[in-house]
Amino acid sequence: IWSDVLGYVRKNISEVEYHTWFAPVKDLGVQEGSLVLGVRNSFAQEWFRKHYLELLEDALRSLGAQHPQVSFQVLPAAQDTLFSPADAPPAPSKPPPSKPSSSSGVSAQDPSENRKRLNPKYIFENFVVGPNNNLAHAAAMGVSESPGKAYNPLFIYGDVGLGKTHLMHAVGHYISERFPDKRIEYISTETFTNDLINAIREDRMTQFRNRYRSVDLLLVDDIQFLAGKERTQEEFFHTFNALYENHKQIILSSDRPPKDIQTLEGRLRSRFEWGLITDIQSPEYETRVAILKMNAEHNRIDIPQDVLELIARQVTKNIRELEGALMRVVAFSSLNNVPFSRAVAAKALSNIFAPREVKVEMMDVLRQVAAHYNMPPDVIRGSGRVREVVVPRQVAQYLIRDLTDHSLPEIGQFFGRDHSTVMHAINKVTEQLGRDQDVTAAVEVLKRKMQGLEEDDL
Ligand code: ADP
Ligand code: MG
C-alpha cells in the first residue's frame, strides 16, 4: 500500500518536496493497524508529524482506511551521505511522449486535453512581480484579459530560469479557466519540430496542420531553436499566419530578441516583431527574497528570514537555481538534524557556490553587531556618544571594512559620518584587538558568524 500512498502524496505536493522528504522514507509495513514509516532522524520525524501527517492520513483514507494511523520510526543511523535527496534534483516531470492520436481527427479532441500539459504550479498567483519582470507580467495579463486583441504575438525573452515558461503557462491557465472551450496548445519549439518530422515521415501533414491551426491560444517556448531549421520555419510561418489572420493569440518565448536569432527568416522575424516584445531580467535582491519566501510557504517550510536573505545573496541569476538552493538548505539541515541558521545555509551551499565567499552587506553587519550587543541598529548608527554605543559602532565599522568591499567614505555615509571618523574607529578597534577582551571576542564571534563558517553551529 505504500506505493499507493506515495502515488497519492506525489499528486498533492511539489516534486522537490516529494524528493526531499518522501523518496528516502522506508516502508516498514503495517503494525497493529498503523502504517509504520522509517525516517532518517528525529528531525525528519518531527517534520513529518508537523507537515505531512494529515496528508498521509488522507492518502490512507483514499485507499479505504476508516481510521487511518501513521507512525514513524527513526532508522538506525546509516552512514548518511549528506545531500542525498537534493544532490540529484528531480528531473522536471516531462509529459508522457505524445503518441500521435491515430484514430480520431482534431475535431474530436477534448479542448481540455492540451491544457493538461500546463504545469499546475505555473499560475499568476505564484508569480512574484518585481521591477525585473513587471512589463512582461503586465503584457501577459493584458493578453489574458483580451486574447488576440491586446498584443499579438506577445514575444517574451530573457535568460534561462527567469520565468518565461511560468508566465506562458499562467496565461494558459487563466484563459482556460475563463474560457473552458478554448483550445490551448503549449509546445516547445523542439516538440513542434519533432511533430513536424514525424508528420512528414508518416504522411500526416493534414492532421499536423489541423492540429496547430485550430487552436485559440498557441504558446511556443524557446523559439530560438527555430534557428537554422528551414523546413520547420516554413511550416511555422504558415501556422503563424493562419492563427494571426483568425485573431488567435500567439505567445512566443526566446532567450534573445528576434533580431538576435541568427538564421531566422526575415519574414518570420518581422512577424515576431508585429506585436509586443518584452523582456525579463534577473531579479533584484528583494524579489529574490520574496520568491524564496513564497516557495518556503508553499512547501510549508518554516525558515527564518535571515536565512532566506543569505540564500538570496548567494544565488542571483537564475530562479530555478534559487529554488534549488532553498531545497538544498532544507535537505542539509534535515539530514544533519540541525535547525536553520545562516551558518547552516552557508555550509549547505558551499559546495555549489564554492569559491565565492558569503557576500556580506553593510546592513547585515550592522544587524549582527546590534544583535550581539543587544541594542537596536538605529541606536548604533545614531549620534549617541556614550561608551555603550560608541564601542559597538566602532566594531561595526571595523567589521564592515573587513568583510565588505566598501570604501571608507561609503561606510562613513552609511553611518552619517565622514571617512576620517571611520578611519579612527578602525584604528581604535585594531589597537584593542588582543588587549580588550570584550572587543576581541565580539570581533571574532561576529566575523565567524558572518562568514557563515561557524562549525559550532552545525
Ligand atoms: P524560463 O522558462 O525563463 O527558463 P521558468 O519559467 O522555467 O524559466 O522558471 C524557472 C523557475 O523559476 C520555475 O520554477 C518558476 O516557477 C520560477 N519562477 C520564475 N520566475 C518567477 C517569479 N517571478 N516568481 C516565482 N517563481 C518564479
Ligand atoms: Mg522555459
Coordinates of C-alpha atoms and ligand atoms in Angstrom, one line a residue:
I1 CA 0.0 0.0 0.0
W2 CA 3.0 2.3 0.4
S3 CA 3.3 2.7 -3.3
D4 CA -0.3 3.7 -3.5
V5 CA 0.2 6.2 -0.6
L6 CA 3.2 7.6 -2.5
G7 CA 1.1 7.9 -5.6
Y8 CA -1.4 10.0 -3.7
V9 CA 1.2 12.1 -2.0
R10 CA 3.0 12.8 -5.1
K11 CA -0.1 14.3 -6.7
N12 CA -0.5 16.6 -3.8
I13 CA 2.9 18.1 -3.2
S14 CA 5.6 19.6 -5.3
E15 CA 8.2 17.4 -7.0
V16 CA 11.0 18.8 -5.0
E17 CA 9.2 18.4 -1.7
Y18 CA 8.5 14.8 -2.7
H19 CA 12.0 14.0 -3.5
T20 CA 13.4 15.8 -0.4
W21 CA 11.1 14.1 2.1
F22 CA 9.3 11.1 0.7
A23 CA 11.8 9.4 -1.6
P24 CA 14.1 8.5 1.4
V25 CA 11.3 7.0 3.5
K26 CA 11.5 3.3 4.2
D27 CA 8.2 1.3 4.3
L28 CA 8.2 -0.7 7.5
G29 CA 4.8 -2.2 6.8
V30 CA 1.6 -2.2 8.8
Q31 CA 1.9 -2.9 12.5
E32 CA -1.2 -3.0 14.7
G33 CA -3.3 -1.2 12.3
S34 CA -0.8 1.6 11.8
L35 CA 1.3 2.3 8.7
V36 CA 4.9 2.5 10.0
L37 CA 7.4 4.6 8.2
G38 CA 11.1 4.6 8.7
V39 CA 12.7 8.1 8.6
R40 CA 16.3 9.0 8.9
N41 CA 16.4 11.1 12.1
S42 CA 14.3 12.7 14.7
F43 CA 14.2 16.0 12.7
A44 CA 12.6 14.2 9.8
Q45 CA 10.2 12.5 12.2
E46 CA 9.2 15.8 13.7
W47 CA 8.9 17.3 10.2
F48 CA 6.6 14.5 9.0
R49 CA 4.4 14.8 12.1
K50 CA 4.1 18.5 11.7
H51 CA 3.7 18.8 8.0
Y52 CA 2.6 15.6 6.4
L53 CA 0.6 13.6 8.9
E54 CA -2.7 14.8 7.6
L55 CA -1.7 14.2 4.0
L56 CA -0.7 10.7 4.8
E57 CA -3.9 10.1 6.6
D58 CA -5.8 11.4 3.7
A59 CA -3.9 9.1 1.4
L60 CA -4.9 6.1 3.6
R61 CA -8.5 7.3 3.6
S62 CA -8.5 7.5 -0.1
L63 CA -7.4 3.8 -0.1
G64 CA -10.4 2.9 2.1
A65 CA -9.0 3.1 5.6
Q66 CA -11.6 4.2 8.1
H67 CA -9.3 5.2 10.9
P68 CA -6.0 5.8 9.3
Q69 CA -3.0 5.7 11.5
V70 CA 0.5 6.5 10.7
S71 CA 3.6 6.2 12.9
F72 CA 7.2 6.9 12.4
Q73 CA 10.4 5.2 13.4
V74 CA 13.8 6.6 13.3
L75 CA 16.0 4.3 11.4
P76 CA 19.4 3.3 12.9
A77 CA 22.0 5.7 11.6
A78 CA 23.4 4.5 8.3
Q79 CA 26.3 6.5 7.0
D80 CA 24.1 9.2 5.8
T81 CA 25.6 10.8 2.8
L82 CA 24.9 14.4 3.0
F83 CA 22.7 15.8 0.3
S84 CA 21.4 12.5 -1.0
P85 CA 18.0 13.7 -1.9
A86 CA 18.9 17.2 -3.0
D87 CA 22.1 16.3 -4.9
A88 CA 20.2 14.8 -7.7
P89 CA 17.5 17.3 -8.2
P90 CA 14.4 15.7 -9.6
A91 CA 14.2 15.8 -13.3
P92 CA 11.5 18.2 -14.4
S93 CA 8.5 16.0 -14.9
K94 CA 8.2 15.5 -18.6
P95 CA 4.9 15.0 -20.2
P96 CA 4.5 11.5 -21.5
P97 CA 5.7 11.1 -25.0
S98 CA 2.8 12.3 -27.1
K99 CA 1.5 9.4 -29.1
P100 CA 0.0 10.5 -32.4
S101 CA -3.7 10.1 -31.8
S102 CA -4.1 7.9 -34.8
S103 CA -7.8 7.2 -34.6
S104 CA -9.6 10.5 -34.3
G105 CA -9.2 13.7 -36.1
V106 CA -8.6 17.0 -34.4
S107 CA -12.3 17.9 -34.1
A108 CA -13.0 15.1 -31.7
Q109 CA -10.3 16.1 -29.3
D110 CA -11.4 17.4 -25.9
P111 CA -10.2 21.0 -25.6
S112 CA -9.1 20.3 -22.0
E113 CA -6.6 17.7 -23.3
N114 CA -3.9 20.1 -24.1
R115 CA -4.3 22.1 -21.1
K116 CA -3.2 19.2 -19.0
R117 CA 0.3 19.8 -20.2
L118 CA 0.4 23.0 -18.3
N119 CA 2.3 22.9 -15.1
P120 CA -0.3 23.5 -12.3
K121 CA 2.2 25.5 -10.3
Y122 CA 2.8 28.0 -13.0
I123 CA 0.0 30.3 -12.4
F124 CA -0.2 34.1 -11.9
E125 CA -0.8 33.7 -8.2
N126 CA 2.6 32.1 -7.8
F127 CA 4.5 34.6 -9.9
V128 CA 6.3 37.3 -7.9
V129 CA 6.3 40.6 -9.7
G130 CA 9.3 42.8 -9.4
P131 CA 11.0 45.6 -11.4
N132 CA 12.8 42.8 -13.4
N133 CA 9.6 41.3 -14.9
N134 CA 6.8 43.7 -14.4
L135 CA 6.5 44.6 -18.0
A136 CA 6.4 41.0 -19.2
H137 CA 3.9 40.3 -16.4
A138 CA 1.6 43.2 -17.4
A139 CA 1.7 42.2 -21.0
A140 CA 0.9 38.6 -20.1
M141 CA -2.1 39.8 -18.0
G142 CA -3.2 42.0 -20.9
V143 CA -3.1 39.1 -23.3
S144 CA -5.0 37.0 -20.8
E145 CA -7.8 39.6 -20.5
S146 CA -8.3 40.0 -24.2
P147 CA -6.6 37.2 -26.1
G148 CA -5.9 38.0 -29.8
K149 CA -6.6 41.7 -29.2
A150 CA -4.1 43.3 -26.9
Y151 CA -0.7 42.3 -28.4
N152 CA -0.3 39.7 -31.0
P153 CA 2.1 38.0 -30.9
L154 CA 3.5 38.6 -27.5
F155 CA 7.2 37.9 -27.5
I156 CA 8.9 37.3 -24.2
Y157 CA 12.6 36.9 -24.0
G158 CA 15.2 36.5 -21.2
D159 CA 17.9 34.2 -19.9
V160 CA 17.2 30.8 -18.8
G161 CA 15.4 30.3 -15.4
L162 CA 13.8 33.7 -15.2
G163 CA 10.2 32.7 -15.6
K164 CA 9.3 32.8 -19.3
T165 CA 7.7 29.3 -19.3
H166 CA 6.0 30.1 -16.0
L167 CA 4.4 33.2 -17.5
M168 CA 3.2 31.4 -20.6
H169 CA 1.6 28.7 -18.6
A170 CA 0.0 31.3 -16.4
V171 CA -1.7 32.8 -19.4
G172 CA -2.8 29.3 -20.5
H173 CA -4.3 28.6 -17.1
Y174 CA -6.0 31.9 -16.9
I175 CA -7.6 31.6 -20.3
S176 CA -8.6 28.0 -19.8
E177 CA -10.4 29.0 -16.6
R178 CA -12.3 31.8 -18.1
F179 CA -13.0 30.2 -21.5
P180 CA -13.2 26.5 -20.9
D181 CA -13.9 25.8 -24.6
K182 CA -10.9 27.4 -25.9
R183 CA -8.2 25.2 -27.3
I184 CA -4.9 25.8 -25.8
E185 CA -1.7 24.4 -27.1
Y186 CA 1.6 24.7 -25.3
I187 CA 4.6 23.4 -27.1
S188 CA 8.4 23.7 -27.1
T189 CA 9.9 24.5 -30.4
E190 CA 11.6 21.2 -30.2
T191 CA 8.3 19.4 -29.9
F192 CA 6.9 21.3 -32.8
T193 CA 10.0 20.3 -34.8
N194 CA 9.7 16.6 -33.9
D195 CA 6.0 16.6 -34.5
L196 CA 6.6 18.0 -37.9
I197 CA 9.3 15.5 -38.7
N198 CA 7.0 12.6 -37.7
A199 CA 4.1 14.0 -39.6
I200 CA 6.2 14.2 -42.7
R201 CA 7.5 10.7 -42.3
E202 CA 4.1 9.2 -41.5
D203 CA 2.4 11.2 -44.2
R204 CA 0.1 13.0 -41.7
M205 CA 0.6 16.6 -42.7
T206 CA -3.0 17.4 -42.9
Q207 CA -3.5 16.2 -39.4
F208 CA -0.5 18.1 -38.2
R209 CA -1.7 21.4 -39.8
N210 CA -5.2 21.0 -38.5
R211 CA -3.9 20.4 -35.0
Y212 CA -1.8 23.6 -34.8
R213 CA -4.0 25.8 -36.9
S214 CA -7.2 25.1 -35.0
V215 CA -6.1 26.4 -31.6
D216 CA -7.2 29.5 -29.9
L217 CA -4.1 30.1 -27.9
L218 CA -0.7 28.9 -29.1
L219 CA 2.2 29.0 -26.7
V220 CA 5.6 28.3 -28.3
D221 CA 8.5 28.0 -25.9
D222 CA 12.2 28.6 -26.7
I223 CA 11.6 29.8 -30.3
Q224 CA 15.3 30.5 -30.7
F225 CA 15.6 26.8 -31.6
L226 CA 13.9 27.6 -34.9
A227 CA 17.3 28.9 -36.0
G228 CA 18.7 27.0 -38.9
K229 CA 15.7 24.7 -39.3
E230 CA 14.3 25.8 -42.6
R231 CA 11.5 23.3 -43.1
T232 CA 10.3 24.0 -39.5
Q233 CA 10.4 27.7 -40.1
E234 CA 8.4 27.4 -43.3
E235 CA 5.7 25.3 -41.5
F236 CA 5.7 27.6 -38.5
F237 CA 5.3 30.6 -40.8
H238 CA 2.1 29.2 -42.2
T239 CA 0.8 28.2 -38.8
F240 CA 1.5 31.7 -37.6
N241 CA -0.3 33.3 -40.5
A242 CA -3.3 31.1 -40.1
L243 CA -3.7 31.8 -36.4
Y244 CA -2.9 35.5 -36.8
E245 CA -5.5 36.0 -39.5
N246 CA -8.1 34.5 -37.3
H247 CA -7.1 36.7 -34.4
K248 CA -5.9 33.8 -32.3
Q249 CA -3.4 34.7 -29.7
I250 CA 0.2 33.6 -30.1
I251 CA 2.8 33.9 -27.4
L252 CA 6.5 33.1 -28.0
S253 CA 9.4 32.9 -25.7
S254 CA 13.1 33.0 -26.5
D255 CA 16.4 33.5 -24.8
R256 CA 17.0 36.6 -27.0
P257 CA 15.1 39.2 -29.0
P258 CA 14.0 38.3 -32.6
K259 CA 16.7 40.4 -34.2
D260 CA 19.4 38.4 -32.4
I261 CA 18.1 35.0 -33.6
Q262 CA 20.6 34.1 -36.3
T263 CA 19.4 32.4 -39.5
L264 CA 15.8 33.2 -38.8
E265 CA 13.9 34.0 -42.0
G266 CA 13.2 37.7 -42.4
R267 CA 9.5 37.2 -42.8
L268 CA 9.3 35.3 -39.6
R269 CA 11.4 37.8 -37.7
S270 CA 9.3 40.7 -38.9
R271 CA 6.1 38.8 -37.8
F272 CA 7.6 38.2 -34.4
E273 CA 8.1 42.0 -34.1
W274 CA 4.5 42.8 -35.1
G275 CA 3.1 42.6 -31.6
L276 CA 4.8 43.4 -28.3
I277 CA 8.4 42.4 -27.4
T278 CA 9.1 42.4 -23.7
D279 CA 12.0 41.0 -21.7
I280 CA 12.6 39.5 -18.3
Q281 CA 15.8 40.4 -16.4
S282 CA 17.5 38.8 -13.4
P283 CA 15.5 39.5 -10.2
E284 CA 16.7 42.1 -7.7
Y285 CA 17.6 41.1 -4.2
E286 CA 14.1 42.0 -2.8
T287 CA 12.4 40.0 -5.5
R288 CA 14.6 37.0 -4.8
V289 CA 13.8 37.1 -1.1
A290 CA 10.1 37.3 -2.0
I291 CA 10.3 34.4 -4.3
L292 CA 12.1 32.3 -1.6
K293 CA 9.6 33.3 0.9
M294 CA 6.7 32.2 -1.3
N295 CA 8.4 29.0 -2.0
A296 CA 9.0 28.3 1.6
E297 CA 5.4 28.9 2.4
H298 CA 4.1 26.7 -0.4
N299 CA 6.3 23.9 0.8
R300 CA 5.4 24.5 4.4
I301 CA 8.9 25.2 5.4
D302 CA 9.3 27.4 8.5
I303 CA 12.6 29.1 7.8
P304 CA 13.9 32.4 9.3
Q305 CA 14.0 35.5 7.2
D306 CA 17.8 36.0 7.6
V307 CA 18.5 32.5 6.2
L308 CA 16.3 33.3 3.2
E309 CA 18.3 36.5 2.8
L310 CA 21.6 34.7 2.8
I311 CA 20.3 32.3 0.1
A312 CA 19.1 35.3 -1.9
R313 CA 22.5 36.8 -1.8
Q314 CA 24.2 33.7 -2.9
V315 CA 22.1 32.9 -6.0
T316 CA 21.4 35.9 -8.1
K317 CA 21.0 35.0 -11.7
N318 CA 18.6 32.1 -12.1
I319 CA 15.3 31.5 -10.2
R320 CA 15.4 27.8 -10.8
E321 CA 18.8 27.7 -9.0
L322 CA 17.4 29.9 -6.3
E323 CA 14.7 27.4 -5.6
G324 CA 17.2 24.6 -5.8
A325 CA 19.4 26.3 -3.2
L326 CA 16.5 26.6 -0.8
M327 CA 15.7 22.9 -1.1
R328 CA 19.4 22.1 -0.6
V329 CA 19.4 24.1 2.6
V330 CA 16.3 22.3 3.8
A331 CA 17.7 18.9 3.0
F332 CA 21.0 19.7 4.6
S333 CA 19.5 20.9 7.9
S334 CA 17.2 17.9 7.9
L335 CA 19.8 15.3 7.2
N336 CA 22.2 16.8 9.8
N337 CA 19.5 17.3 12.2
V338 CA 20.2 20.9 12.9
P339 CA 17.8 23.9 12.8
F340 CA 18.0 26.5 10.1
S341 CA 20.6 29.2 10.5
R342 CA 22.8 31.4 8.3
A343 CA 25.8 29.2 9.1
V344 CA 24.0 26.1 8.2
A345 CA 22.8 27.6 4.9
A346 CA 26.2 28.8 4.0
K347 CA 27.6 25.4 4.7
A348 CA 24.9 23.7 2.6
L349 CA 25.5 26.0 -0.3
S350 CA 29.3 26.0 0.0
N351 CA 29.6 23.0 -2.4
I352 CA 27.8 24.6 -5.2
F353 CA 29.0 28.1 -4.8
A354 CA 32.4 27.1 -3.6
P355 CA 34.9 29.8 -4.3
R356 CA 32.6 32.7 -3.8
E357 CA 32.6 33.9 -0.2
V358 CA 29.4 34.6 1.5
K359 CA 28.5 38.1 0.5
V360 CA 28.0 40.4 3.4
E361 CA 26.4 43.7 3.2
M362 CA 26.7 46.7 5.5
M363 CA 23.2 46.3 6.8
D364 CA 23.9 42.6 7.6
V365 CA 26.9 43.6 9.7
L366 CA 25.1 46.3 11.5
R367 CA 22.3 43.9 12.3
Q368 CA 24.6 41.3 13.6
V369 CA 26.5 43.7 15.7
A370 CA 23.3 45.1 17.1
A371 CA 22.1 41.6 18.0
H372 CA 25.4 40.8 19.6
Y373 CA 25.2 44.0 21.8
N374 CA 21.5 43.6 22.2
M375 CA 20.6 47.1 21.0
P376 CA 18.7 48.4 18.0
P377 CA 20.7 49.0 14.8
D378 CA 19.5 52.6 14.7
V379 CA 20.9 53.4 18.0
I380 CA 24.3 52.2 16.9
R381 CA 24.0 54.3 13.8
G382 CA 22.7 57.2 15.7
S383 CA 24.6 60.1 17.3
G384 CA 24.9 58.8 20.9
R385 CA 28.4 59.3 22.4
V386 CA 28.3 57.1 25.5
R387 CA 30.7 54.3 25.6
E388 CA 27.9 51.6 25.4
V389 CA 27.1 52.8 21.9
V390 CA 30.5 54.0 20.7
V391 CA 32.2 50.6 21.1
P392 CA 29.5 48.7 19.1
R393 CA 29.6 51.4 16.4
Q394 CA 33.4 51.2 16.1
V395 CA 33.2 47.4 15.9
A396 CA 30.5 47.6 13.2
Q397 CA 32.6 50.0 11.2
Y398 CA 35.7 47.8 11.6
L399 CA 33.8 44.7 10.5
I400 CA 32.2 46.4 7.5
R401 CA 35.6 47.5 6.3
D402 CA 37.0 44.0 6.9
L403 CA 34.1 42.0 5.4
T404 CA 32.8 44.1 2.5
D405 CA 34.3 46.0 -0.3
H406 CA 33.0 49.3 0.8
S407 CA 35.3 52.3 0.9
L408 CA 35.8 54.5 3.9
P409 CA 33.6 57.3 2.6
E410 CA 30.9 54.8 1.8
I411 CA 31.0 53.4 5.3
G412 CA 31.0 56.9 6.6
Q413 CA 27.9 57.8 4.7
F414 CA 26.1 54.7 5.9
F415 CA 26.8 55.9 9.5
G416 CA 26.1 59.6 8.7
R417 CA 29.8 60.4 9.4
D418 CA 32.9 61.3 7.4
H419 CA 35.6 59.0 6.4
S420 CA 38.1 60.2 9.0
T421 CA 35.7 59.1 11.7
V422 CA 35.6 55.7 10.2
M423 CA 39.3 55.5 9.9
H424 CA 39.6 56.5 13.6
A425 CA 37.1 53.8 14.6
I426 CA 39.0 51.1 12.7
N427 CA 42.4 52.2 14.2
K428 CA 40.8 52.1 17.6
V429 CA 39.4 48.6 17.2
T430 CA 42.7 47.4 15.7
E431 CA 44.5 48.7 18.8
Q432 CA 42.2 46.9 21.1
L433 CA 42.4 43.5 19.4
G434 CA 44.1 41.1 21.7
R435 CA 44.0 43.6 24.5
D436 CA 40.4 44.3 25.3
Q437 CA 38.7 41.1 25.9
D438 CA 35.2 42.2 25.0
V439 CA 36.1 43.8 21.8
T440 CA 38.3 40.9 20.7
A441 CA 35.6 38.4 21.4
A442 CA 32.9 40.5 19.7
V443 CA 35.0 40.8 16.5
E444 CA 35.9 37.1 16.4
V445 CA 32.5 35.8 17.1
L446 CA 30.8 38.2 14.7
K447 CA 33.3 37.6 11.9
R448 CA 32.9 33.9 12.0
K449 CA 29.2 34.2 12.1
M450 CA 29.1 36.4 9.1
Q451 CA 31.5 34.4 7.1
G452 CA 29.0 31.7 7.7
L453 CA 31.6 29.2 8.6
E454 CA 31.0 28.6 12.2
E455 CA 31.4 24.9 12.8
D456 CA 29.8 25.0 16.2
D457 CA 26.5 25.9 14.6
L458 CA 26.4 22.5 12.9
Ligands
ADP1 P1 12.5 30.0 -18.1 O1 11.4 29.5 -18.9 O2 12.7 31.5 -18.3 O3 13.8 29.3 -18.3 P2 10.9 29.1 -15.9 O4 9.6 29.7 -16.2 O5 11.1 27.7 -16.2 O6 12.1 29.9 -16.6 O7 11.2 29.4 -14.4 C1 12.2 28.7 -13.6 C2 11.6 28.5 -12.2 O8 11.6 29.7 -11.5 C3 10.2 27.9 -12.1 O9 10.1 27.0 -11.1 C4 9.4 29.1 -11.9 O10 8.2 28.8 -11.2 C5 10.3 30.0 -11.1 N1 10.0 31.4 -11.3 C6 10.4 32.2 -12.3 N2 10.0 33.5 -12.2 C7 9.3 33.5 -11.0 C8 8.6 34.6 -10.3 N3 8.6 35.8 -10.8 N4 8.0 34.2 -9.2 C9 8.0 33.0 -8.7 N5 8.7 32.0 -9.3 C10 9.3 32.2 -10.4
MG2 MG 11.5 27.9 -20.2

